[in-house]
XYZ file of C-alpha atoms in Angstrom:
603
model
C 0.314 -0.130 -0.004
C 2.902 2.496 0.947
C 4.600 1.627 -2.774
C 0.813 2.402 -4.296
C 0.466 5.623 -2.360
C 3.558 7.150 -2.397
C 3.472 6.677 1.365
C 7.063 5.641 2.235
C 9.764 7.385 3.682
C 12.033 10.225 2.275
C 14.979 8.800 -0.035
C 18.235 10.092 -1.462
C 19.630 7.972 -4.184
C 23.194 8.201 -4.847
C 24.799 7.394 -8.123
C 27.809 7.637 -10.348
C 28.563 11.378 -11.701
C 26.446 11.604 -15.123
C 23.576 9.070 -14.753
C 21.205 11.041 -12.332
C 18.452 10.328 -14.597
C 18.679 6.660 -15.350
C 15.829 5.849 -13.422
C 13.932 8.201 -14.597
C 14.420 7.559 -18.531
C 14.353 4.370 -17.840
C 13.626 1.573 -20.587
C 11.427 3.989 -22.860
C 8.479 1.341 -22.567
C 5.265 2.480 -23.610
C 2.458 -0.138 -22.389
C -0.015 2.415 -24.009
C 1.115 2.700 -27.720
C -1.134 4.652 -28.713
C -1.834 7.301 -25.787
C -1.233 11.018 -27.038
C -0.938 11.919 -23.186
C 1.681 9.509 -21.350
C 1.730 10.058 -17.616
C 5.190 9.078 -16.020
C 5.285 7.238 -12.775
C 6.014 9.337 -9.785
C 9.513 8.927 -8.673
C 10.376 7.199 -5.301
C 13.344 8.766 -4.666
C 13.386 12.807 -3.081
C 16.538 13.762 -4.252
C 19.777 12.943 -6.667
C 23.682 13.313 -5.227
C 26.252 12.553 -8.230
C 29.609 11.236 -7.044
C 32.682 10.951 -9.012
C 33.589 7.451 -9.712
C 33.165 5.035 -12.521
C 34.262 1.405 -12.960
C 34.382 -0.423 -16.170
C 32.477 -3.453 -17.164
C 35.579 -5.516 -16.478
C 36.461 -4.283 -13.443
C 38.975 -1.214 -14.329
C 38.661 1.849 -12.044
C 38.172 4.692 -14.850
C 37.693 7.376 -12.076
C 38.363 6.906 -8.214
C 36.208 7.143 -5.525
C 35.699 10.366 -4.058
C 35.400 10.399 -0.652
C 34.944 13.960 0.156
C 32.380 14.470 -2.379
C 30.281 11.333 -1.478
C 30.983 12.855 2.208
C 29.373 16.240 0.837
C 26.472 14.679 -0.998
C 24.955 12.647 1.903
C 25.559 15.256 4.739
C 23.926 17.760 2.551
C 20.372 14.989 2.345
C 20.696 14.231 5.904
C 20.676 17.982 7.077
C 17.441 18.413 5.112
C 16.281 15.893 7.133
C 16.635 12.513 4.686
C 17.121 9.321 6.813
C 17.164 6.645 3.324
C 19.746 6.035 1.231
C 20.126 4.057 -2.116
C 23.607 3.574 -3.043
C 23.350 2.701 -6.691
C 26.579 2.575 -8.885
C 27.371 1.794 -12.612
C 28.645 -2.018 -12.903
C 28.405 -1.699 -8.905
C 26.827 -5.935 -8.780
C 29.579 -7.030 -9.980
C 32.549 -4.668 -8.423
C 31.377 -3.329 -5.010
C 34.224 -2.006 -3.400
C 32.889 1.770 -3.984
C 29.612 1.071 -3.131
C 30.878 -0.234 -0.145
C 32.754 2.446 0.279
C 29.724 5.335 -0.105
C 28.253 2.659 2.809
C 30.784 3.193 5.395
C 30.510 7.134 4.955
C 26.701 7.094 4.946
C 26.485 5.005 8.491
C 29.212 7.530 10.080
C 26.831 10.274 9.174
C 23.856 8.664 10.329
C 21.679 6.994 7.770
C 19.439 4.702 9.365
C 18.317 2.743 6.210
C 21.230 2.323 3.682
C 20.454 0.076 0.650
C 23.380 -1.012 -1.811
C 22.590 -2.118 -4.897
C 25.146 -4.817 -5.008
C 23.563 -6.457 -1.702
C 19.940 -5.637 -2.926
C 20.013 -7.006 -6.481
C 23.083 -8.125 -7.305
C 22.420 -8.752 -10.807
C 23.005 -6.897 -14.026
C 21.184 -4.044 -15.428
C 21.590 -0.476 -14.227
C 17.649 0.660 -14.110
C 15.956 -2.608 -12.758
C 18.697 -3.151 -9.898
C 18.398 0.831 -8.930
C 14.868 0.675 -8.825
C 14.944 -2.191 -6.565
C 17.320 -0.324 -4.524
C 15.285 2.277 -4.492
C 12.175 0.513 -3.316
C 13.927 -1.237 -0.655
C 15.408 1.989 0.995
C 11.872 3.673 0.423
C 9.854 0.654 1.918
C 11.926 -0.948 5.048
C 11.811 1.731 7.466
C 8.077 1.506 7.232
C 8.821 -2.048 7.685
C 10.869 -1.503 10.085
C 8.677 0.427 12.115
C 5.473 -1.812 11.569
C 7.535 -4.634 12.915
C 8.871 -3.295 16.087
C 5.200 -1.946 17.169
C 3.624 -5.917 16.246
C 7.201 -7.477 18.555
C 6.751 -5.124 20.753
C 2.937 -6.366 21.547
C 3.720 -9.775 21.141
C 6.275 -10.605 23.834
C 8.790 -12.786 23.378
C 6.751 -14.599 20.797
C 8.811 -15.416 17.525
C 7.536 -12.870 14.762
C 7.846 -14.374 11.017
C 6.774 -12.589 8.085
C 5.939 -13.722 4.080
C 8.264 -12.757 1.370
C 7.021 -12.299 -2.492
C 9.511 -15.469 -3.025
C 7.166 -17.808 -1.047
C 9.446 -17.837 2.311
C 8.779 -16.895 5.689
C 11.917 -14.807 6.943
C 12.753 -13.508 10.302
C 11.044 -10.011 11.500
C 14.662 -8.802 11.609
C 15.922 -10.094 8.369
C 12.146 -8.612 6.323
C 13.092 -5.989 3.526
C 10.885 -3.767 1.591
C 11.730 -5.225 -1.497
C 10.491 -8.638 -0.425
C 7.327 -7.683 0.980
C 5.699 -6.662 -2.467
C 3.307 -9.507 -3.204
C 3.488 -11.116 0.738
C 0.104 -11.238 0.778
C -0.327 -13.470 -2.779
C 2.140 -15.424 -1.879
C 1.006 -16.786 1.002
C -2.252 -18.284 -0.945
C -0.126 -20.140 -3.414
C 2.044 -21.521 -0.693
C -0.945 -22.754 0.999
C -2.877 -23.878 -2.153
C 0.234 -25.893 -3.103
C 0.595 -27.624 0.521
C -2.875 -28.265 0.698
C -3.639 -29.540 -2.827
C -0.411 -31.950 -2.393
C -1.812 -33.038 0.553
C -4.886 -34.080 -1.295
C -2.753 -35.628 -4.254
C -2.790 -32.952 -6.591
C 0.426 -31.904 -8.357
C -0.722 -29.792 -10.808
C -2.579 -26.792 -10.090
C -3.911 -23.652 -11.151
C -4.676 -21.340 -8.391
C -7.272 -18.515 -8.303
C -7.766 -16.536 -5.772
C -10.787 -13.925 -5.623
C -11.143 -11.257 -3.499
C -12.985 -8.274 -3.574
C -10.844 -6.025 -6.140
C -8.795 -8.806 -8.191
C -8.237 -12.374 -8.727
C -4.567 -13.665 -9.005
C -3.493 -16.673 -10.707
C -0.558 -19.084 -10.722
C 0.900 -21.925 -12.595
C 2.443 -24.472 -9.846
C 3.366 -28.342 -10.923
C 5.924 -29.446 -8.120
C 8.369 -26.309 -7.864
C 6.778 -22.072 -7.313
C 7.570 -20.452 -10.346
C 9.243 -16.829 -9.987
C 9.574 -13.804 -11.744
C 13.209 -12.057 -11.477
C 12.267 -9.017 -13.093
C 8.716 -7.294 -12.831
C 7.003 -4.051 -12.365
C 5.216 -2.629 -9.996
C 2.868 0.070 -9.390
C 5.212 1.349 -12.046
C 8.525 0.300 -10.736
C 10.711 -2.121 -12.168
C 11.869 -4.555 -9.785
C 14.438 -7.391 -10.243
C 13.900 -9.630 -7.007
C 12.570 -12.703 -7.396
C 8.612 -12.733 -6.901
C 6.500 -15.836 -7.005
C 5.069 -15.749 -10.636
C 1.208 -14.259 -10.128
C -1.135 -12.638 -12.761
C -3.869 -10.438 -11.572
C -6.652 -9.146 -13.335
C -8.891 -6.496 -11.831
C -12.243 -8.590 -11.665
C -13.448 -9.409 -8.125
C -16.442 -9.549 -6.037
C -16.064 -5.311 -5.912
C -15.837 -5.180 -9.865
C -18.646 -2.515 -10.674
C -21.432 -4.210 -13.549
C -22.227 -1.336 -15.472
C -23.939 -0.730 -19.304
C -22.357 1.701 -21.069
C -25.019 1.959 -23.909
C -23.972 -0.423 -26.213
C -22.737 -3.441 -24.139
C -22.408 -4.492 -20.404
C -18.861 -4.156 -18.560
C -17.340 -5.699 -15.554
C -14.662 -3.787 -13.948
C -11.680 -2.678 -14.128
C -13.182 0.061 -11.667
C -13.962 -1.374 -7.981
C -16.694 -0.429 -5.320
C -14.029 -1.439 -2.822
C -15.350 -1.935 1.027
C -16.626 1.760 1.318
C -19.010 1.960 -0.147
C -18.884 -1.600 -1.689
C -21.435 -3.307 -3.612
C -25.316 -2.159 -3.559
C -26.576 -4.521 -0.858
C -23.768 -3.370 1.558
C -26.540 -0.892 1.917
C -24.112 1.934 1.601
C -25.807 3.737 -1.969
C -22.799 1.749 -3.864
C -23.168 0.495 -7.290
C -24.146 -3.064 -8.757
C -21.117 -5.430 -8.668
C -20.400 -8.663 -9.353
C -21.350 -9.770 -5.508
C -24.285 -8.136 -6.367
C -25.052 -10.366 -9.237
C -24.513 -13.224 -6.500
C -26.985 -12.266 -4.296
C -29.593 -11.738 -6.751
C -29.130 -15.046 -8.121
C -29.202 -16.657 -5.003
C -25.703 -17.444 -4.554
C -25.126 -15.787 -2.027
C -27.924 -15.609 1.200
C -27.899 -12.859 3.498
C -28.707 -15.530 6.622
C -25.305 -16.942 6.092
C -23.719 -13.244 5.532
C -22.381 -11.199 8.713
C -25.260 -8.747 9.352
C -23.017 -5.866 9.764
C -24.761 -3.333 7.243
C -26.834 -0.499 7.416
C -26.417 2.595 9.645
C -26.665 0.076 13.107
C -24.150 -2.348 11.313
C -26.383 -4.842 12.469
C -28.180 -5.325 9.567
C -28.084 -8.197 7.007
C -27.446 -7.717 3.136
C -30.163 -6.000 1.144
C -31.246 -7.914 -1.850
C -34.692 -6.000 -2.352
C -32.141 -2.911 -3.656
C -29.998 -5.317 -6.145
C -33.651 -6.657 -6.924
C -34.876 -3.328 -7.704
C -31.518 -1.438 -9.690
C -31.239 -4.367 -11.988
C -34.642 -3.632 -13.055
C -34.020 -0.067 -13.190
C -30.563 -1.688 -15.476
C -32.803 -3.505 -17.979
C -35.025 -0.656 -18.906
C -32.014 1.346 -19.481
C -30.770 -1.595 -21.941
C -33.950 -2.230 -23.394
C -34.127 1.851 -24.419
C -30.742 1.852 -25.752
C -30.777 -1.699 -27.809
C -34.816 -2.890 -27.928
C -33.190 -6.236 -26.493
C -35.759 -7.405 -22.991
C -34.002 -9.219 -20.193
C -35.205 -10.264 -17.119
C -33.028 -8.959 -14.090
C -31.566 -12.313 -13.465
C -30.558 -12.420 -17.272
C -28.296 -9.475 -17.011
C -26.801 -10.980 -14.313
C -26.098 -14.361 -15.538
C -24.516 -11.571 -18.303
C -22.221 -9.972 -15.737
C -21.530 -13.121 -14.890
C -20.197 -14.815 -17.671
C -17.939 -11.500 -18.511
C -16.292 -12.031 -15.051
C -15.842 -15.449 -15.866
C -14.356 -14.636 -19.422
C -11.785 -12.605 -17.808
C -10.940 -14.812 -15.158
C -10.431 -17.422 -17.603
C -8.285 -15.135 -19.608
C -5.624 -14.453 -17.046
C -5.264 -18.003 -15.983
C -4.678 -18.650 -20.186
C -1.935 -16.163 -19.771
C -0.076 -18.496 -16.960
C -0.966 -21.837 -18.509
C -1.531 -22.222 -22.478
C 0.146 -18.984 -23.255
C 3.647 -20.813 -21.724
C 3.462 -24.148 -23.098
C 1.125 -25.952 -20.231
C -2.192 -27.752 -21.182
C -4.537 -26.570 -18.831
C -6.828 -29.313 -19.069
C -4.568 -31.643 -17.403
C -4.377 -29.376 -14.188
C -7.121 -28.991 -11.279
C -8.543 -25.862 -10.319
C -7.360 -24.743 -6.784
C -9.933 -21.994 -5.296
C -9.725 -19.687 -2.710
C -10.662 -16.636 -1.326
C -13.645 -15.064 -0.310
C -15.422 -15.605 -3.631
C -13.349 -18.017 -4.970
C -15.975 -20.770 -4.479
C -18.855 -18.890 -6.527
C -17.279 -18.847 -9.567
C -14.932 -22.244 -9.440
C -17.090 -24.129 -11.823
C -17.740 -21.610 -14.480
C -14.019 -20.735 -14.813
C -13.342 -24.485 -15.056
C -16.052 -25.260 -17.737
C -14.754 -22.117 -19.706
C -10.658 -23.843 -19.672
C -12.309 -27.312 -19.771
C -10.382 -28.350 -16.680
C -11.802 -31.660 -15.281
C -11.349 -31.041 -11.520
C -11.603 -28.217 -8.310
C -10.343 -28.258 -5.205
C -11.458 -25.820 -2.301
C -9.467 -25.983 0.767
C -11.904 -25.670 4.586
C -10.150 -22.819 5.031
C -10.494 -21.234 1.783
C -11.594 -17.719 2.399
C -8.680 -17.222 4.758
C -5.925 -19.716 2.489
C -3.506 -17.223 2.524
C -3.170 -16.347 5.657
C -3.149 -20.314 6.488
C -0.252 -20.844 3.632
C 1.993 -18.354 5.921
C 1.808 -21.104 8.408
C 2.318 -23.811 6.608
C 5.354 -22.132 4.612
C 9.452 -22.809 5.190
C 11.719 -20.327 5.981
C 13.435 -19.515 2.580
C 16.292 -17.404 1.375
C 17.448 -16.620 -2.674
C 21.389 -16.082 -2.331
C 22.259 -14.561 -6.479
C 25.463 -13.771 -8.579
C 25.671 -12.536 -11.662
C 28.091 -14.675 -13.870
C 27.050 -13.568 -17.302
C 29.376 -15.836 -19.383
C 29.072 -18.712 -22.259
C 28.185 -22.407 -20.880
C 31.122 -24.411 -20.779
C 31.921 -27.566 -18.982
C 35.333 -25.651 -17.605
C 32.558 -23.105 -16.420
C 30.477 -25.245 -14.491
C 33.602 -26.368 -12.890
C 34.856 -23.174 -11.633
C 31.579 -21.824 -10.529
C 31.541 -25.098 -8.055
C 33.212 -22.352 -5.276
C 30.481 -19.466 -5.686
C 27.750 -22.254 -5.414
C 29.300 -22.970 -2.225
C 29.839 -19.757 -1.341
C 26.147 -18.536 -1.683
C 25.089 -21.643 -0.183
C 27.208 -20.999 3.372
C 25.785 -17.348 3.372
C 22.556 -18.372 3.173
C 22.628 -21.049 5.602
C 24.480 -18.507 7.787
C 21.485 -16.206 7.369
C 19.548 -19.231 8.547
C 21.189 -20.380 11.719
C 20.852 -16.451 12.785
C 17.128 -17.016 12.520
C 17.465 -19.484 14.725
C 16.606 -22.478 12.795
C 18.846 -25.231 13.057
C 21.303 -26.472 10.881
C 19.666 -29.926 10.101
C 16.609 -28.475 8.978
C 18.215 -26.446 6.577
C 18.698 -27.482 2.478
C 19.771 -25.910 -0.737
C 18.885 -25.979 -4.114
C 21.065 -24.706 -6.758
C 19.740 -23.552 -10.081
C 21.344 -21.672 -13.280
C 20.059 -18.913 -15.166
C 20.596 -19.715 -19.076
C 19.595 -17.602 -21.981
C 20.697 -17.706 -25.649
C 23.478 -15.325 -26.511
C 21.436 -11.885 -27.623
C 18.405 -12.917 -26.049
C 17.182 -11.415 -23.000
C 15.060 -13.889 -21.797
C 16.565 -16.562 -18.984
C 15.232 -19.683 -17.834
C 16.226 -21.030 -14.809
C 17.286 -24.776 -14.487
C 18.508 -27.022 -11.996
C 21.947 -26.672 -11.263
C 24.083 -29.887 -13.270
C 27.168 -30.511 -15.508
C 26.904 -28.504 -19.044
C 24.998 -31.354 -20.818
C 22.229 -31.551 -18.683
C 21.592 -27.872 -18.351
C 21.816 -27.656 -22.083
C 19.343 -30.519 -22.407
C 17.271 -29.081 -19.621
C 17.093 -25.067 -21.276
C 16.455 -26.530 -24.792
C 13.025 -28.905 -23.034
C 12.232 -25.682 -21.016
C 12.407 -23.537 -24.235
C 10.609 -25.676 -26.233
C 7.662 -26.028 -24.146
C 7.742 -22.346 -23.479
C 8.500 -20.907 -27.145
C 7.499 -23.935 -29.288
C 11.245 -23.644 -30.823
C 15.427 -24.494 -29.611
C 17.919 -22.815 -31.768
C 20.886 -25.558 -31.254
C 23.243 -23.728 -33.138
C 23.297 -20.725 -30.487
C 25.714 -20.702 -27.989
C 24.160 -20.514 -24.241
C 25.054 -17.687 -21.777
C 25.016 -18.559 -17.740
C 23.082 -15.474 -16.738
C 23.048 -15.835 -13.293
C 23.699 -18.379 -10.021
C 20.769 -18.850 -7.651
C 20.698 -20.594 -4.807
C 17.720 -21.267 -2.464
C 18.413 -22.350 0.806
C 15.338 -23.567 2.928
C 14.523 -24.262 6.763
C 11.956 -25.245 9.129
C 9.824 -28.242 10.027
C 7.434 -30.224 8.600
C 4.271 -27.965 7.973
C 2.096 -31.070 7.022
C 0.275 -30.988 10.254
C -2.786 -33.075 10.950
C -5.901 -30.187 11.265
C -7.897 -30.234 14.096
C -11.194 -27.792 13.554
C -14.153 -27.214 16.078
C -18.039 -25.823 14.866
C -18.975 -23.186 16.667
C -22.884 -21.952 17.145
C -25.254 -23.242 15.063
C -23.946 -25.894 12.667
C -24.685 -24.970 8.855
C -23.771 -25.533 5.700
C -20.026 -27.381 5.349
C -19.632 -28.483 8.825
C -22.556 -30.832 8.653
C -20.702 -32.704 5.747
C -18.240 -36.128 6.495
C -15.752 -37.614 4.968
C -17.058 -39.083 1.672
C -20.255 -37.764 1.773
C -21.544 -36.481 -2.106
C -23.494 -33.531 -3.031
C -24.508 -33.077 -6.256
C -25.115 -29.648 -8.250
C -26.652 -27.200 -8.099
C -25.987 -26.761 -4.502
C -24.953 -24.038 -2.207
C -22.272 -24.764 0.475
C -22.414 -21.501 3.377
C -19.967 -21.066 5.640
C -18.262 -18.610 7.594
C -15.566 -17.406 5.391
C -16.631 -18.621 1.752
C -19.157 -19.670 -0.045
C -19.346 -22.496 -2.805
C -21.772 -22.898 -5.848
C -21.889 -26.303 -6.967
C -23.182 -26.033 -10.571
C -25.744 -28.314 -12.498
C -23.847 -31.121 -14.086
C -21.263 -30.949 -11.251
C -20.405 -33.150 -7.974
C -18.566 -32.256 -4.829
C -17.188 -34.819 -2.661
C -15.504 -34.220 0.808
C -12.167 -36.196 1.441
C -10.226 -37.202 4.286
C -9.388 -33.710 5.442
C -12.601 -31.850 5.132
C -11.797 -30.891 1.456
C -13.871 -30.546 -1.218
C -13.294 -31.845 -4.568
C -15.442 -31.481 -7.465
C -15.322 -32.957 -10.287
C -18.071 -32.956 -13.732
C -20.433 -36.066 -13.862
C -22.343 -34.752 -16.700
C -20.684 -33.801 -20.286
C -20.420 -30.226 -20.761
C -23.499 -29.054 -23.008
C -22.554 -28.059 -26.707
C -21.733 -24.158 -27.757
C -24.677 -22.705 -29.170
C -24.341 -20.940 -32.494
C -24.082 -17.532 -32.106
C -26.758 -15.079 -34.210
C -26.032 -11.977 -36.332
C -28.256 -9.917 -33.999
C -26.178 -7.618 -31.779
C -26.411 -8.842 -28.088
C -24.457 -6.669 -25.481
C -23.549 -9.573 -23.376
C -21.680 -11.522 -26.109
C -20.211 -8.277 -27.534
C -18.399 -7.895 -24.204
C -17.281 -11.590 -23.910
C -15.907 -11.315 -27.447
C -14.378 -8.310 -27.025
C -12.351 -9.952 -24.222
């Protein structure tokens, strides 16, 4: 939130003289190619200071480091009230001596947050490395204050935080750059662990909340992106590969004069959907209320002026009736309110199915061989429709689906990722020489892990190599091995992802990565207890089968079992939904303009 709202700490960027505008210029990418008015993202750093220093790409010192000039620049910023500094020098990822000298000066002057690029992101590319370092300096002070506040209220309890790459970190080892996608990461870890317990090793995670839907691919290993863009900022830091689409329970449903639209705007929590009694617009949640898939008696009674009333289905019915008249006046077509609600849901499902295609089909994975793992407050309401849209054979819904992102944090291991840029052609001699680098990275990771009070016998490491073709900047991660096996593994992954290989092209070792994993067995037996009136899923015993259509209501989520689907309760009280009837054949589309199909085909 601090990154989105630009509410981080005041930050100084200290960089090589002549490169003060490098991060502002960026890569000159234009996400909206035909936009006539281009709005640049707001910069995170408040001030830039340049230092006389320069090291070549080969390690030759062209201009020695100027400590007097650096001290003056840092002192001026400190006197202006700035306490966070990001130190980013050209080629500092490989030749860090100048950055280390600048960090010593900053520490002596009194800066409380010092982020150095060769520690934050020890990889090639000045812009991505620089942006990541600035983000770390910008966010870490806020995190530290939050951590200190929480820790002071917990007493002697051990405090761990989820990181964007899917591992836990001790509170004192938690950094701003690793916090950006920590919430969704918990959901992926929870989905992977609970699905594996149920016997599913290939899953598509589907996390639908109030504003957006997060989807990810998992087939035995966590997929990570090593360069991404969040809130207009480029980050070169490992994060779980998550694709987000603006379709959630709060996505606004409207008619633009020719077709129905769903999102990307959201009603948020205030005013929220129309049924929340705060004068909000129609949303996806209201569609489910109108169609009876969300029932007010099983929803908290926290609405109205006194915050003690149930959801308001009457206002939803009136607003849909008014919308039906508006559509009829504009198009001449007559729809019942329920038909409009179904149409909006069809559009939302298409948006979410397209998001799943981007992380599966477009990356070379056959989605029909995977299980859809649904969670989030709204995931179970649309699970069957999304699975039907993609031809997926099964759906897995954990009993804690409504809070699986939080539950997943309890199942996660402590993880550290250590990286080192290499940028050299792949040969047998190179890999032999890099063994010492692997050992160094692994030992550093083990030391950091033991500093978090994790016993040495519970720590293990996974080594990977990032490879790319020469002339390309699209690297793929392959488990470390000798040169021949690395090439075979890379070509297999490249063929699956892109459909071809180039055997005559030389392979470049871009970077080495060591993931150090620690912690005990997280697959603990579940123990649950139902409080109050036992309704819905609390009454279901392992082996129960529920044919659709049916609605299962519980405290954290609602699951809609569509006609043609059947749910079965597993030994761990999870739901597995499977198709018990063939999917209906697609109906031929006519030539008459339809405001629902117009938007479906627009997607």
